[in-house]
Coordinates of C-alpha atoms in Angstrom, one line a residue:
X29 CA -38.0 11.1 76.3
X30 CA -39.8 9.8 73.0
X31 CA -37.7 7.0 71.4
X32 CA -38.1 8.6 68.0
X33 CA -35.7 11.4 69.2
X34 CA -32.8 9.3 69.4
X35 CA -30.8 8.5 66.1
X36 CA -28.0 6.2 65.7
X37 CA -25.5 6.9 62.9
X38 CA -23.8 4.2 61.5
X39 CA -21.8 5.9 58.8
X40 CA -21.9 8.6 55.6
X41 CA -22.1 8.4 52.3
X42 CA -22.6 10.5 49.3
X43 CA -26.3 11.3 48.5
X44 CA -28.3 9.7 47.3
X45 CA -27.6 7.2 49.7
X46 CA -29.9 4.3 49.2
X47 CA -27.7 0.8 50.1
X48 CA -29.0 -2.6 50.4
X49 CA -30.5 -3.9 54.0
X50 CA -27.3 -4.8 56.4
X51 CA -26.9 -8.5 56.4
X52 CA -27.7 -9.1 60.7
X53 CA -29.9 -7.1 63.0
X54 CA -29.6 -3.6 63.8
X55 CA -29.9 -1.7 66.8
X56 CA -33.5 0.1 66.8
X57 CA -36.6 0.3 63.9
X58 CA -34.9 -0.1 60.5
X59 CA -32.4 1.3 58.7
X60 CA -33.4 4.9 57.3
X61 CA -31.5 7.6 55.5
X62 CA -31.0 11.3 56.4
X63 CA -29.8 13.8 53.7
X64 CA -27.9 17.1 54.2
X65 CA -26.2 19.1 51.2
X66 CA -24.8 15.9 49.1
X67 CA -24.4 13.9 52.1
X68 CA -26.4 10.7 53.2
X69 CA -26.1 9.5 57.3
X70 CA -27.1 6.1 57.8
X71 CA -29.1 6.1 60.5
X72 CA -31.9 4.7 62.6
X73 CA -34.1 5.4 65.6
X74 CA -33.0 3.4 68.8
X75 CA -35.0 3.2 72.4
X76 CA -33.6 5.6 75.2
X77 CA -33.4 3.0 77.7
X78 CA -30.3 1.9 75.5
X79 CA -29.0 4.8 73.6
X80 CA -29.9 8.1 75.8
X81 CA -26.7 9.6 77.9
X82 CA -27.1 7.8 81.4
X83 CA -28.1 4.2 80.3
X84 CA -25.0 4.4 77.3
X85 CA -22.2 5.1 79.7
X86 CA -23.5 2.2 81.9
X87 CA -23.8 0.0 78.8
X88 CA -20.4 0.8 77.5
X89 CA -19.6 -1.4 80.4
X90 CA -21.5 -4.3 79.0
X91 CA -19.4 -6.0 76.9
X92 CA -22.1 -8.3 75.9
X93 CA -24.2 -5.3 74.6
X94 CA -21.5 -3.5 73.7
X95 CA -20.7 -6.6 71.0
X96 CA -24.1 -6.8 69.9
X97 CA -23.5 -3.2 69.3
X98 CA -20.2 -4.0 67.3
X99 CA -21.7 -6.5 65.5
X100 CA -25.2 -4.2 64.5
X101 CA -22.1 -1.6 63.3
X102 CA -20.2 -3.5 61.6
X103 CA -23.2 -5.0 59.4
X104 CA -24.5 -1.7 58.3
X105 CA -21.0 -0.2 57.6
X106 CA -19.9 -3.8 55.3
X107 CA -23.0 -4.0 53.3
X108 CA -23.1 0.2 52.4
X109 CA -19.0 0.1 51.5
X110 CA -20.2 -2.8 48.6
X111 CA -22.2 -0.5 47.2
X112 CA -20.6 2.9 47.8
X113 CA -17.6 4.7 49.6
X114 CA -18.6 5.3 53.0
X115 CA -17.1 7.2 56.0
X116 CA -17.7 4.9 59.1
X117 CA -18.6 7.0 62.7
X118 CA -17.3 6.0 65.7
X119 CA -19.4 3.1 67.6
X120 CA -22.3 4.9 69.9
X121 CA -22.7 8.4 67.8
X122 CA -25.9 9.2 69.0
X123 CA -28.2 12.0 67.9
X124 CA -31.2 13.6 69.0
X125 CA -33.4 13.7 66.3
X126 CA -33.3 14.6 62.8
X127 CA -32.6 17.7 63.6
X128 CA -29.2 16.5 64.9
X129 CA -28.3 14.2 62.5
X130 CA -28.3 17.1 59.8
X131 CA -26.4 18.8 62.7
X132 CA -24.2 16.1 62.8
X133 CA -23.5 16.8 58.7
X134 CA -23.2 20.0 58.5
X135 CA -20.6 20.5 61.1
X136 CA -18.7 17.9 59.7
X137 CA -19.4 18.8 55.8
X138 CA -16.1 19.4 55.1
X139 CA -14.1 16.9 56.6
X140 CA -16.6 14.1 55.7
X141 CA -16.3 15.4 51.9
X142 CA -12.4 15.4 52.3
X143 CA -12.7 11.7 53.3
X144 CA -14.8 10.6 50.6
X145 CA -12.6 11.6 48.3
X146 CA -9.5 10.0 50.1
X147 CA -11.4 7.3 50.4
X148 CA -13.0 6.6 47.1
X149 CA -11.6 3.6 45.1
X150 CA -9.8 2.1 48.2
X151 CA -10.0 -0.3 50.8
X152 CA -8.2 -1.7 53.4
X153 CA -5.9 -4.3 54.4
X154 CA -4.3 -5.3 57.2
X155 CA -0.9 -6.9 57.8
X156 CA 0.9 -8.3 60.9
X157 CA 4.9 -9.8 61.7
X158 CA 4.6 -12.3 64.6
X159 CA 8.1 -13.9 65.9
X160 CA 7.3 -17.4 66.7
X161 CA 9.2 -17.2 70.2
X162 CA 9.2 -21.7 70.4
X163 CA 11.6 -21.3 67.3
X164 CA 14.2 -19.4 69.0
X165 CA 17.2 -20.1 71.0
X166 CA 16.9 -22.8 73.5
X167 CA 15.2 -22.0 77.0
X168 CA 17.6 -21.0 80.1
X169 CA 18.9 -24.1 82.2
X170 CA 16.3 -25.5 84.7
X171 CA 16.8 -23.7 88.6
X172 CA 19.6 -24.7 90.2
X173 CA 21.9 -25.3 86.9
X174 CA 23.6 -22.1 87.4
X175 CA 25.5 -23.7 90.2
X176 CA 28.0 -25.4 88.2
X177 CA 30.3 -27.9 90.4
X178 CA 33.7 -27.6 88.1
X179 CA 35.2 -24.7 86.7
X180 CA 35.0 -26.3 83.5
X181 CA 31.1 -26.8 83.6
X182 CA 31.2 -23.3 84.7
X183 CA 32.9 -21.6 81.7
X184 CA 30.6 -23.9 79.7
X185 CA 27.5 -22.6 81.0
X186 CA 28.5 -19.2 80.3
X187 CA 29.2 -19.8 77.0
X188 CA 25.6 -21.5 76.4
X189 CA 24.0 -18.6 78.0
X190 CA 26.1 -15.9 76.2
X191 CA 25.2 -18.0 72.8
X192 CA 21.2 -17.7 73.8
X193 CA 21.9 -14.1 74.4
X194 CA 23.5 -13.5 70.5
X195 CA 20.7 -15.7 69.3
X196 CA 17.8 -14.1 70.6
X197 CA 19.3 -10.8 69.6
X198 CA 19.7 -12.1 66.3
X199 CA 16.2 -12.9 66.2
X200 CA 15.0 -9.6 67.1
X201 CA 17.1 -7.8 64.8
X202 CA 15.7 -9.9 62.0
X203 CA 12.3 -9.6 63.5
X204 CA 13.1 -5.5 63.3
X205 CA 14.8 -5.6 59.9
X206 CA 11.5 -7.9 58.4
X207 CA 9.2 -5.5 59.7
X208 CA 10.7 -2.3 58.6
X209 CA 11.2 -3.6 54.8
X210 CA 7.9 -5.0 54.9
X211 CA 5.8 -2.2 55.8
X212 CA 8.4 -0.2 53.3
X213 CA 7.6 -2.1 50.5
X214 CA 3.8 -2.0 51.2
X215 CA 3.3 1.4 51.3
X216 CA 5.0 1.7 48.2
X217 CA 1.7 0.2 47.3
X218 CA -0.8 2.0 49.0
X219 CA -2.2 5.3 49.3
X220 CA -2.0 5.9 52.8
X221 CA -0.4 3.7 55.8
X222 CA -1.6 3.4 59.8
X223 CA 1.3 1.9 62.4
X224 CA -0.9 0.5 65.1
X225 CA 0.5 -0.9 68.5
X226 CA 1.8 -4.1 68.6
X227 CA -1.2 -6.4 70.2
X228 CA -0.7 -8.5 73.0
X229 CA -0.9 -11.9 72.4
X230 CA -2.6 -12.8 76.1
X231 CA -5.1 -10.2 74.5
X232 CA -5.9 -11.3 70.9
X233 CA -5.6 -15.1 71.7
X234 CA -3.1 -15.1 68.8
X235 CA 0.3 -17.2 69.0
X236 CA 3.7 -15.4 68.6
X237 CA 5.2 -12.1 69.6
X238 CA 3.2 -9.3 66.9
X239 CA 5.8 -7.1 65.9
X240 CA 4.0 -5.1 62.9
X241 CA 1.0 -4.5 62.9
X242 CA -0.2 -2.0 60.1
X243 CA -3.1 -0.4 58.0
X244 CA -3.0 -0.3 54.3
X245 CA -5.2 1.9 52.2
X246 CA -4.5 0.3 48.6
X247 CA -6.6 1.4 45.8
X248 CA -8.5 -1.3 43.8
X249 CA -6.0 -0.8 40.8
X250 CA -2.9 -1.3 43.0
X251 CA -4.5 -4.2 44.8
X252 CA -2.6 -7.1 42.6
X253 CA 1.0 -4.9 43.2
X254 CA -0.1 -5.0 47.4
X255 CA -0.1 -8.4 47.0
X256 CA 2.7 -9.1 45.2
X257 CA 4.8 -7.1 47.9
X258 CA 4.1 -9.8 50.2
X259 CA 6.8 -11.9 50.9
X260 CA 6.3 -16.0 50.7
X261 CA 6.5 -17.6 53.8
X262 CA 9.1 -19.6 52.3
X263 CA 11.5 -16.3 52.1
X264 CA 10.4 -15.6 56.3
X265 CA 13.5 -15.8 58.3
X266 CA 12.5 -19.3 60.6
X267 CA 10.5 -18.3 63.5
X268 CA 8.3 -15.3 61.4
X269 CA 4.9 -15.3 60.2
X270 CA 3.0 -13.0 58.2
X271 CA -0.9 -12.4 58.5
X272 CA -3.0 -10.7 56.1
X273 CA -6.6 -9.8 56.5
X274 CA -9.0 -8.0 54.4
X275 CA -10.2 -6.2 52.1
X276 CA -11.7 -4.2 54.5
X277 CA -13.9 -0.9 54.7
X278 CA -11.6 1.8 55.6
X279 CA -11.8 2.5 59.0
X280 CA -8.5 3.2 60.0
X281 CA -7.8 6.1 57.4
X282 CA -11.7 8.1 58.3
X283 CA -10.2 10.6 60.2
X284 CA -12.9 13.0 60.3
X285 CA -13.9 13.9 64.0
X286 CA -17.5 14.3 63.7
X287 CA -18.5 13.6 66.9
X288 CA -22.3 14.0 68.2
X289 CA -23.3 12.9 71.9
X290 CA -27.1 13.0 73.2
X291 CA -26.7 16.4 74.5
X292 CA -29.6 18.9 74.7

């Protein structure tokens, strides 16, 4: 197959679509631009050794490539959403051709005008609850403490252990009560909200036990009320910790389920 007949869509925007070049590599020959009834794909030719249907799925299995890939993505989508709203695609949407890029567009025309709508005038931000679990109760007694030699030590262990028991509860209703006015008074703020799952922290690498973790879309004029809604850490019950990140392109809120593969 001719390389030229495989396109890589990075996202959509509203025609005309002309952005600044991403800040780090790309994936294939240069960023181009391909226009279909008001909307713009961002787009570029990439090699079919990479990008055609057989040699993706076994790449998707790279995690190398497939973070080179993230990164190329990412790069493209950032520097476009400074200039414009833009409707990120899913990593790896690959067309064939032009042809299918307009495709691509005009199956998607509506939903991808929806979004730009939703989207225009908004970005996102993201905000996680982690419970510190080293600021809790104290740890169980070591192995063999459970074998108390006097009644007396015995009814004292119990009570130690039923006390660790109320305080961890405690915590975790306090965990539950932070999170649920937090994200309340947030998306009193914002336009739209996503609950994602909780991540694990032997998977992020991050410390503490993530208890919230949300999508905000805030509009730029309700950015400075967002932001008040954040609580100090100073009013945290001991043991929680709040992280923010962005502002972000929207990529939580897209919802638009243009989807093309490298089919025939």
């Amino acid at each position: 197959m001719n390389d030229e007949n495989l396109w890589y869509v990075y996202a959509v925007v509203r025609s005309p679509g002309t952005v600044g070049p991403p800040a780090g590599d790309t994936l294939g020959g240069g960023l181009a631009t391909v226009d279909h009834r008001g909307l713009t794909a961002l787009a570029e030719r990439v090699p079919a050794a990479d990008f055609d249907e057989a040699p993706l799925r076994e790449r998707l299995e790279d995690l190398d490539w497939l973070a080179r890939v993230a990164r190329a993505h990412h790069g493209v989508v950032a520097e476009a959403g400074r200039h414009t709203t833009v409707v990120p695609l899913r990593l790896a949407t690959v067309c064939r051709g032009e042809q299918g890029v307009r495709r691509l567009l005009e199956e998607g025309e509506d939903r991808l005008l929806e979004a730009l709508d939703r989207l225009a005038g908004a970005r996102e931000w993201g905000v996680k609850l982690y419970v510190d679990e080293t600021a809790g109760p104290p740890a169980a007694e070591p192995a063999g403490s459970d074998r108390p030699e006097r009644a007396g030590s015995g009814r004292d262990y119990l009570r130690r252990r039923l006390g660790q028991q109320r305080a961890r509860q405690e915590a975790d209703d306090a965990a539950a009560r932070t999170a649920r006015h937090l994200h309340e008074a947030l998306a009193r703020a914002a336009a739209d909200t996503v609950l994602h799952p909780p991540q694990q922290a032997r998977l992020s690498g991050v410390p503490g036990r993530n208890v919230l973790n949300a999508a905000y879309l805030v509009p730029e004029d309700r950015e400075q009320r967002f932001r008040d809604a954040l609580p100090p850490p100073d009013d945290l019950h001991t043991g929680l910790r709040v992280e923010v990140t962005g502002p972000w392109v929207p990529y939580s809120f897209t919802r638009t389920g243009p989807e093309e593969g490298t089919g025939p």
